[in-house]
Short mmCIF file of C-alpha atoms in Angstrom, two decimals:
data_model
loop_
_atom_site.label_atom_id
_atom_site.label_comp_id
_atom_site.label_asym_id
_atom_site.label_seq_id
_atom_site.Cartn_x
_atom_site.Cartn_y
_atom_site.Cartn_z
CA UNK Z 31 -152.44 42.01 -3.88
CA UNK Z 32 -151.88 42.89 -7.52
CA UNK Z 33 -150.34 45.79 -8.79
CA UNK Z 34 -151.09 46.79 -12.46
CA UNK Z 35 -148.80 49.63 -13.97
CA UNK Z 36 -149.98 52.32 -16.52
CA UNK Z 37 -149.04 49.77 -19.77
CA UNK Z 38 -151.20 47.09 -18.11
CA UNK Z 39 -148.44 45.16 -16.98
CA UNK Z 40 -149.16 43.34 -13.87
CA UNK Z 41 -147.14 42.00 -10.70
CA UNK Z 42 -148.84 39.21 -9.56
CA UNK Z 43 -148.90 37.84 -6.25
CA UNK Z 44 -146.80 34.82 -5.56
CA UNK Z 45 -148.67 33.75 -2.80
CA UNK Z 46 -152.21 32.79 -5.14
CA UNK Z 47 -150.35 32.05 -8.33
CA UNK Z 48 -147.37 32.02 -10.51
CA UNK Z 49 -147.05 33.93 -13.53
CA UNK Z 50 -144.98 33.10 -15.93
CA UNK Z 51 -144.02 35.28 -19.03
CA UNK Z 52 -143.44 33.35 -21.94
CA UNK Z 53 -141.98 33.51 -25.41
CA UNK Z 54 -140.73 31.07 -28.29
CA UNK Z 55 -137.69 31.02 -31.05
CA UNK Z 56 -137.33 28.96 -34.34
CA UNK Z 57 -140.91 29.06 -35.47
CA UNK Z 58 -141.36 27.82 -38.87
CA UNK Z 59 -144.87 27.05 -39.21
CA UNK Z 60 -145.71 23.90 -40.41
CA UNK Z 61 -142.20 23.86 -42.33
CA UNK Z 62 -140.22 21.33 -39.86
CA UNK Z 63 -137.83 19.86 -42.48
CA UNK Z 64 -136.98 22.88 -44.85
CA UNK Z 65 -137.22 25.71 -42.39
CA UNK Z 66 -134.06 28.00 -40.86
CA UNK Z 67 -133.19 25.96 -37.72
CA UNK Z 68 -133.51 22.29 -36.45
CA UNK Z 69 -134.53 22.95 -32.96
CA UNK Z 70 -137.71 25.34 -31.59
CA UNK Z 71 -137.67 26.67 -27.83
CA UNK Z 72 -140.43 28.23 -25.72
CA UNK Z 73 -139.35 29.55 -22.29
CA UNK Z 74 -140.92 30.89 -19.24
CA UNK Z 75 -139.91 33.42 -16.84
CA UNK Z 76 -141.07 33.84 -13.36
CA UNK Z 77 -139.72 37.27 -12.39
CA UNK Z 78 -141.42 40.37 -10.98
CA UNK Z 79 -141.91 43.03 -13.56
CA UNK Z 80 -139.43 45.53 -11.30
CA UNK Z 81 -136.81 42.89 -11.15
CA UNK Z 82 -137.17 42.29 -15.28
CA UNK Z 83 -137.11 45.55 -16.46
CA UNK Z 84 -133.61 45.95 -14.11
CA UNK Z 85 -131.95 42.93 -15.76
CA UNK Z 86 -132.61 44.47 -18.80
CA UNK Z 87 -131.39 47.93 -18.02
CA UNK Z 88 -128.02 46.02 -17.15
CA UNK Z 89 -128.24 44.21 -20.62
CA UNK Z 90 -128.35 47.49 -22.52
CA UNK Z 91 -125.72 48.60 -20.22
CA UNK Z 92 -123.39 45.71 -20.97
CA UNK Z 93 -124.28 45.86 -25.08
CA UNK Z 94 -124.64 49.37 -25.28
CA UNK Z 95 -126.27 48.62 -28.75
CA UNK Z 96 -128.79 52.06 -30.22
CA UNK Z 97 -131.03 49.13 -31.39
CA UNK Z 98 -134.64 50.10 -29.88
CA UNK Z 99 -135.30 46.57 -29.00
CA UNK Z 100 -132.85 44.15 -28.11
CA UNK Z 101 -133.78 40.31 -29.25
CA UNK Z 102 -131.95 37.47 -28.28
CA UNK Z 103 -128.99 38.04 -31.63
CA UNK Z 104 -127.72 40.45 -29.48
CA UNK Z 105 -126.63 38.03 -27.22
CA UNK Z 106 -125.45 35.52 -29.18
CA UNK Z 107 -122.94 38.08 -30.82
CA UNK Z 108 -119.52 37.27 -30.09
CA UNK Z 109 -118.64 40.21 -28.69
CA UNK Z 110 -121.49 39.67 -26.16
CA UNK Z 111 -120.28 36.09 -24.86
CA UNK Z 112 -119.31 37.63 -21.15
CA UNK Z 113 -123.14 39.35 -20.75
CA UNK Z 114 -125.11 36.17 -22.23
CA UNK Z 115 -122.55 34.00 -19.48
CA UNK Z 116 -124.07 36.22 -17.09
CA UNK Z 117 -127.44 36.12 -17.89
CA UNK Z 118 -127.44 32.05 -17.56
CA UNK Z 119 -124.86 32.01 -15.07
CA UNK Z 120 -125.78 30.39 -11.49
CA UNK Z 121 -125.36 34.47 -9.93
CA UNK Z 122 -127.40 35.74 -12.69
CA UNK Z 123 -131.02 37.08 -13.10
CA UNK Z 124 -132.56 34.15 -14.34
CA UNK Z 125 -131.50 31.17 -13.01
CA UNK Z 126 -133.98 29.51 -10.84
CA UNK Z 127 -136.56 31.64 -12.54
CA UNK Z 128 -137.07 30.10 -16.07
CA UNK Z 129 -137.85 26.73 -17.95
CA UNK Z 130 -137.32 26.88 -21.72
CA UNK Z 131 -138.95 23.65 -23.36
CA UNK Z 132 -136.57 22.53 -26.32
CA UNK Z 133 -138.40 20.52 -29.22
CA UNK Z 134 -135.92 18.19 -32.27
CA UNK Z 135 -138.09 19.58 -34.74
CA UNK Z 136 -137.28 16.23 -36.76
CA UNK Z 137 -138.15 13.79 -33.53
CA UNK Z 138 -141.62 16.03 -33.55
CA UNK Z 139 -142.28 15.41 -37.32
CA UNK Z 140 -141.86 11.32 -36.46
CA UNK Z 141 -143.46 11.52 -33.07
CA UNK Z 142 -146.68 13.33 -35.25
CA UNK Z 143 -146.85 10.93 -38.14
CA UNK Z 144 -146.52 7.70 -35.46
CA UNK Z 145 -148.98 9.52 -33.91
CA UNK Z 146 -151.59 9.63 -36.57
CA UNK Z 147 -150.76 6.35 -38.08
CA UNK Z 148 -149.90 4.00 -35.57
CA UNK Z 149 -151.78 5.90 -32.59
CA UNK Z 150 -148.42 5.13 -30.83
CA UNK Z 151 -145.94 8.01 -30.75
CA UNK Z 152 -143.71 6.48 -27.92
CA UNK Z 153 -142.18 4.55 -30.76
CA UNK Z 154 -140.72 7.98 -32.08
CA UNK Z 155 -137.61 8.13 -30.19
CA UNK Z 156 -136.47 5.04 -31.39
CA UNK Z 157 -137.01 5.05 -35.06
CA UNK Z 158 -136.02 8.55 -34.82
CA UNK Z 159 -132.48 7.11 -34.13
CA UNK Z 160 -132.59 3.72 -35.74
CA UNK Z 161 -134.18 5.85 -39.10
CA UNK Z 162 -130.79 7.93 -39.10
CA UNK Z 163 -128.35 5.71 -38.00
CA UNK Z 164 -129.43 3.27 -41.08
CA UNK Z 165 -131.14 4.91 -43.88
CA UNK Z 166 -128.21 7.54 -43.67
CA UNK Z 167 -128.85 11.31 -43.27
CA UNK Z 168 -129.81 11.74 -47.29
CA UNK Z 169 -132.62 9.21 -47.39
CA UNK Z 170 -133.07 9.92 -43.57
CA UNK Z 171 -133.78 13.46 -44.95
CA UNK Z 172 -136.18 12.51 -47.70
CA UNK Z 173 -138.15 10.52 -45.46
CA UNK Z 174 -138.56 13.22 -42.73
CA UNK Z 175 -139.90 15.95 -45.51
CA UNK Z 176 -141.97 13.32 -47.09
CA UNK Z 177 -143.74 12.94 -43.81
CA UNK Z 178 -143.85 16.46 -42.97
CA UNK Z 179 -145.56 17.15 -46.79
CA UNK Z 180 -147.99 14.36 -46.07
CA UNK Z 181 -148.80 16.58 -42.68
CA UNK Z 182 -148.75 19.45 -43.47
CA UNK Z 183 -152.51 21.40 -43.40
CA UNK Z 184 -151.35 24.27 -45.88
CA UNK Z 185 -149.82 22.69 -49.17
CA UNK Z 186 -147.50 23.34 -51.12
CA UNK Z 187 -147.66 20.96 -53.63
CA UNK Z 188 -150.53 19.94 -55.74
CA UNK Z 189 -154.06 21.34 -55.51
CA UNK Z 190 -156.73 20.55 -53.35
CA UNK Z 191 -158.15 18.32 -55.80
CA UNK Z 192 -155.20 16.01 -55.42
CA UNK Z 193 -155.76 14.87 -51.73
CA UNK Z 194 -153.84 11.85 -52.20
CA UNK Z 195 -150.69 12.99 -53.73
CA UNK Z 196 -148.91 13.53 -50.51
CA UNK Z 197 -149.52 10.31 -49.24
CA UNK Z 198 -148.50 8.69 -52.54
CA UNK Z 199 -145.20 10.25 -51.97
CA UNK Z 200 -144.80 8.84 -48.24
CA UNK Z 201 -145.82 5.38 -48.72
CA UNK Z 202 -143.17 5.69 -52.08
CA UNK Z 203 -140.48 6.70 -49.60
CA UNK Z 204 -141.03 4.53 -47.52
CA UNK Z 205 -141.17 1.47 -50.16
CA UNK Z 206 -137.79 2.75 -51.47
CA UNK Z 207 -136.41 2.08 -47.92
CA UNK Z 208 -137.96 -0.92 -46.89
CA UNK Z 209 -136.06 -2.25 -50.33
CA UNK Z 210 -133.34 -0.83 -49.83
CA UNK Z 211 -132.58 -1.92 -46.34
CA UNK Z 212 -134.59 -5.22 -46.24
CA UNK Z 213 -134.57 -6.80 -42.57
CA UNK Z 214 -133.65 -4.16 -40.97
CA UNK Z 215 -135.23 -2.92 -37.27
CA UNK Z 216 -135.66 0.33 -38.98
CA UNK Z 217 -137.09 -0.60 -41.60
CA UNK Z 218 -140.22 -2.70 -39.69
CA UNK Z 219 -141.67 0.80 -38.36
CA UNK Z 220 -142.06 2.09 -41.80
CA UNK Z 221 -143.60 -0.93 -42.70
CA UNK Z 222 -146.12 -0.84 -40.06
CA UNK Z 223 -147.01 3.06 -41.27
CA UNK Z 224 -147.38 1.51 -45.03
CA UNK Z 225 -150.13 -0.21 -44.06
CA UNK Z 226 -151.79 2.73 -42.20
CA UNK Z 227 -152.86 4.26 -45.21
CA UNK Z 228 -156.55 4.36 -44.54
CA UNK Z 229 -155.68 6.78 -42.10
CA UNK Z 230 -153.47 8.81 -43.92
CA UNK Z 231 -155.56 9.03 -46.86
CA UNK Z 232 -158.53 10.01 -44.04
CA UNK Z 233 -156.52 12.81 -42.58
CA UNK Z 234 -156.09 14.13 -46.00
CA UNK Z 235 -159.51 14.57 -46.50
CA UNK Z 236 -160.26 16.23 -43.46
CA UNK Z 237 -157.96 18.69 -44.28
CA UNK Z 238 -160.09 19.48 -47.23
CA UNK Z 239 -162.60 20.33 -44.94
CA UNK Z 240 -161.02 23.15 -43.35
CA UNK Z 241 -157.54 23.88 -41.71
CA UNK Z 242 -157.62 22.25 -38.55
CA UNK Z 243 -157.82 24.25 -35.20
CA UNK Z 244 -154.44 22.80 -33.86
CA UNK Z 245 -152.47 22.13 -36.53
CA UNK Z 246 -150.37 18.92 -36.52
CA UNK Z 247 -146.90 20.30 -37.11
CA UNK Z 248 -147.09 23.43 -35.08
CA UNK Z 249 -145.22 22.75 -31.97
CA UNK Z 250 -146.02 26.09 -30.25
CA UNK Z 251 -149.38 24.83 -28.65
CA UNK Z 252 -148.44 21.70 -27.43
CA UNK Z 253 -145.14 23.46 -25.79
CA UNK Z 254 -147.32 26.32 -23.79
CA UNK Z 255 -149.23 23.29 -22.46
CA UNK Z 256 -146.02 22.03 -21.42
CA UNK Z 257 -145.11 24.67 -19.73
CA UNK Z 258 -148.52 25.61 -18.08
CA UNK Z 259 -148.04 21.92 -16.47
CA UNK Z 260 -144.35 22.52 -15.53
CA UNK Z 261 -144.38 25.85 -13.93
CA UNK Z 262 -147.76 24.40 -12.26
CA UNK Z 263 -145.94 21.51 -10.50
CA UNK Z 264 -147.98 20.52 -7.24
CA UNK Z 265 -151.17 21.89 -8.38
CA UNK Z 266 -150.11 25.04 -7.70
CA UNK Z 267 -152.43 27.85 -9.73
CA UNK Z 268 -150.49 29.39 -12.61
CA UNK Z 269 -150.90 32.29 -14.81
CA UNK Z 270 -148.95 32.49 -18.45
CA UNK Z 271 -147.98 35.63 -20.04
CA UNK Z 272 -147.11 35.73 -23.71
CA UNK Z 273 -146.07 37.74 -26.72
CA UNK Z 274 -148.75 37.94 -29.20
CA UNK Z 275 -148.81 35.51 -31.80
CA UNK Z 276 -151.41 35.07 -34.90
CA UNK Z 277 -151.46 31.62 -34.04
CA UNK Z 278 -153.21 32.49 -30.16
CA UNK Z 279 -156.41 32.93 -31.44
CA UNK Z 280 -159.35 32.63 -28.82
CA UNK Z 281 -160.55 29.42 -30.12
CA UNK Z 282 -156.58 28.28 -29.41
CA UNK Z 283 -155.97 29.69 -25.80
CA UNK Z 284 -159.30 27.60 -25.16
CA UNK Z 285 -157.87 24.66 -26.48
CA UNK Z 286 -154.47 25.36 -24.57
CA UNK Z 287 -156.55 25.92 -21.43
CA UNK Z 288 -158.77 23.03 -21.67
CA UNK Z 289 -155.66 20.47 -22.50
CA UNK Z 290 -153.40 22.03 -19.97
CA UNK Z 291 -156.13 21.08 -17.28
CA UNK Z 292 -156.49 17.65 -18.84
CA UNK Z 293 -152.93 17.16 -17.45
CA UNK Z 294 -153.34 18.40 -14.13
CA UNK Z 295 -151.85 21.99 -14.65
CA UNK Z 296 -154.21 24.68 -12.58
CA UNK Z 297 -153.86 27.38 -15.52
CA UNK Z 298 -156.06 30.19 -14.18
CA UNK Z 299 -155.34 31.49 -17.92
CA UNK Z 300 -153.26 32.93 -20.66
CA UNK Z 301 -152.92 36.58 -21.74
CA UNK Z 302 -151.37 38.21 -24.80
CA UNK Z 303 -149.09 40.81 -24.57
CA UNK Z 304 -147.02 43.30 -26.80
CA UNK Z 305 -143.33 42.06 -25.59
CA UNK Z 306 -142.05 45.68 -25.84
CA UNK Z 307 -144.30 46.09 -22.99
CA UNK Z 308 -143.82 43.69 -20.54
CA UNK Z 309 -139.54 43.32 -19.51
CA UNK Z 310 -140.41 39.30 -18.60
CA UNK Z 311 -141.51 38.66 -21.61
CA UNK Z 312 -138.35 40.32 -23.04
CA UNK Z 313 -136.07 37.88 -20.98
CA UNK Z 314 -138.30 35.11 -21.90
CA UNK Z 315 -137.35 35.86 -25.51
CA UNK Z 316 -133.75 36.11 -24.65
CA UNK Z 317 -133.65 32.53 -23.17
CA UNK Z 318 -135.80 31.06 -26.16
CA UNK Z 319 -133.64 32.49 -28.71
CA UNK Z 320 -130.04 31.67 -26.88
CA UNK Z 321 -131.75 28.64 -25.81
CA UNK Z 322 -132.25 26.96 -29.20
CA UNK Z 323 -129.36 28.43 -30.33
CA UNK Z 324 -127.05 26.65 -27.88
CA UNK Z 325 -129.35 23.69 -28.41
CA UNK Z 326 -129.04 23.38 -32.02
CA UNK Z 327 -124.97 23.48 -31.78
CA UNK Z 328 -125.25 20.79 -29.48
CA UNK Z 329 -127.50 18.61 -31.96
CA UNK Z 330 -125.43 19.61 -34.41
CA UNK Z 331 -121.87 18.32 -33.14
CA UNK Z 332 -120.74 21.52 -32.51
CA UNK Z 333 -121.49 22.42 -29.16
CA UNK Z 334 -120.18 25.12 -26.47
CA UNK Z 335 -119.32 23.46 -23.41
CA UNK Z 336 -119.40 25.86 -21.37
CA UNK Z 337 -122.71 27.59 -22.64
CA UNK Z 338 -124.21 24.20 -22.44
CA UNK Z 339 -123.78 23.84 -18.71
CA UNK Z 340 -125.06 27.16 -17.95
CA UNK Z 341 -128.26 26.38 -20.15
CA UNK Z 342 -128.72 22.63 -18.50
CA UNK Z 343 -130.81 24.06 -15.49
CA UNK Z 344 -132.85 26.04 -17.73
CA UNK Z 345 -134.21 22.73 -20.25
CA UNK Z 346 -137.24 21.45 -19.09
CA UNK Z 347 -136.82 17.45 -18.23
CA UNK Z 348 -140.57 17.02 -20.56
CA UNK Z 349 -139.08 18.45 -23.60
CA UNK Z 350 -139.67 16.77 -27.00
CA UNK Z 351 -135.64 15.36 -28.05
CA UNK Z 352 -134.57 11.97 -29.27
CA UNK Z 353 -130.88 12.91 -29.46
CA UNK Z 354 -129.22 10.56 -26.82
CA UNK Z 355 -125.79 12.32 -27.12
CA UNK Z 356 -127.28 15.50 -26.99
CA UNK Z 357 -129.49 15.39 -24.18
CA UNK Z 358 -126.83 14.04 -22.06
CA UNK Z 359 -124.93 17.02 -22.14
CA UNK Z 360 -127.80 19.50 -22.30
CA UNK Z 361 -129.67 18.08 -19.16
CA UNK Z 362 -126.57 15.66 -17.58
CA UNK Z 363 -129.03 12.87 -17.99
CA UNK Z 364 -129.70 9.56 -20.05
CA UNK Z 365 -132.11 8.50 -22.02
CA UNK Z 366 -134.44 11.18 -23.96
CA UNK Z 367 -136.95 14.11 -23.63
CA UNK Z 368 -140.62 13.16 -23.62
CA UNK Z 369 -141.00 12.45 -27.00
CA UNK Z 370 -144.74 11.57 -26.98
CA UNK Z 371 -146.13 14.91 -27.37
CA UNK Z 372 -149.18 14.18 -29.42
CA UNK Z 373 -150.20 11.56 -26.87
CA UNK Z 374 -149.44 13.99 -24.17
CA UNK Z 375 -151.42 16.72 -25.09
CA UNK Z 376 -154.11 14.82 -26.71
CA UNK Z 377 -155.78 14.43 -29.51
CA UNK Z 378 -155.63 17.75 -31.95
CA UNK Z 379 -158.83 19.26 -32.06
CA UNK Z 380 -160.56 21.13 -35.10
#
């Protein structure tokens, strides 16, 4: 049976479903390239409502901060290090309970525009690290931010009247590379999305027609469906909980449900939620946050070992990464994450 407390939280029943509270860190819009971190998260926690709202009792116990609402900075303070250990540790509240799917925010922008050019964003791991490794990480940079301007559905450049600009500026880019480093394997890719531009320059006009209802860049959807078909492993029914976002919109969670059961996940549905209400969805934004925190380091060169091994059984195997390195040590496995998440979660719909 299901309980349902006085805020509307509800315990659901294990035995007909799962539900999984959900939250995400290092949104940035449609800003990929230029925004305040290189890495978004979105976890899930399965937990009974009784069970979340102890754990965090014991996390205001530990911090002993007056802040009203603790977020996942609290954690990450130094000064914290022994009650974030605990929360990740094997002993701890969550582990076994929660998934948090990490997305390169750079491998996404690639993975998107070999997506919509090529119709083939498996090759996105691999230019991903051929593109760095021999363009070097300044023209690597210009590259990625002229793809994500040529994406992007709001603009920030020229006016709608000037449709075309943005794609003048990618094919440009890529040019300057292809000149620059002439034979090259990384360079043939690029070549291949030069001569794509009928469908770049067709993209750019739909977008004068409206913003489109799952925007290109936006990882969020594409990372609930993820998790809808994770946590729904089996076929078993599932039920996602998640802070409210303007981005959920009803014509969204549609799109989310309808994808999500494209894949195989049985997502009885998704609900919106005020996180100050619901202690899961609380945790879940404690994992997100630390998550892509930890995460980032690790891309970054500058990882913590040990926080890095409590996080590993936490990443979801299906998450969007291209960083071999990386990977390795946040999952202990070769290889990449599933890079193909356009082709995985279809086709963006307006």
């Amino acid at each position: 049976m299901t309980g349902k407390r006085d805020d509307g939280v509800s315990d659901a029943a294990e035995g007909a479903f799962r539900e999984v509270a959900c939250d995400e860190s290092g949104s940035d819009g449609e800003n990929l390239t230029g925004g305040n971190t290189d890495v978004f998260a979105h976890a899930g926690v399965r937990q009974p409502v009784v069970s979340a709202a102890g754990s965090l009792r014991e996390i205001r116990d530990r911090i002993r901060s007056p802040a009203e609402e603790y977020k996942a900075g609290h954690l990450l303070r130094e000064r914290h290090r022994a009650v974030l250990e605990w929360l990740l540790a094997p002993s701890g509240p969550i582990h076994g309970h929660a998934r948090v799917h990490l997305v390169e925010k750079a491998l996404f922008v690639v993975d998107r525009v070999a997506g919509l050019l090529l119709g083939e964003p498996a090759e996105a791991p691999a230019l991903s690290r051929e593109g760095r490794r021999t363009f070097g990480d300044e023209d690597w940079r210009g590259l990625l931010a002229a793809a994500n301007r040529l994406l992007r559905a709001r603009s920030d450049g020229p006016g709608p009247g000037e449709p075309t600009a943005p794609v003048d500026v990618f094919l440009g880019t890529i040019e300057a590379l292809r000149r620059a480093h002439p034979g090259t394997r990384a360079a043939a890719t690029p070549g291949r999305l030069a001569a794509a531009r009928p469908r770049a320059d067709a993209y750019r006009a739909r977008l004068l027609e409206g913003p489109p209802l799952v925007p290109v860049l936006n990882p969020l959807l594409s990372a609930i469906v993820s998790t809808a078909v994770l946590w729904s492993d089996g076929g078993r029914p599932v039920r996602l909980v998640h802070d409210r976002q303007n981005m959920l919109t009803p014509a969204r969670i549609a799109w989310i449900e309808e994808t999500a059961r494209s894949r195989g996940a049985a997502l009885d549905g998704l609900r919106l939620v005020e996180s100050r209400l619901d202690p899961r969805v609380q945790l879940a934004d404690f994992l997100a946050g630390t998550a892509r925190s930890i995460a980032s380091d690790e891309l970054g060169g500058r990882g913590d070992a040990v926080l890095t091994g409590l996080l590993r059984p936490c990443v979801a195997p299906a998450s969007a990464w291209g960083d071999e390195r990386s990977w390795a040590l946040l999952t202990g496995s070769t290889g990449t994450g599933t890079a193909a998440t356009a082709r995985r979660t279809g086709s963006p719909a307006r």
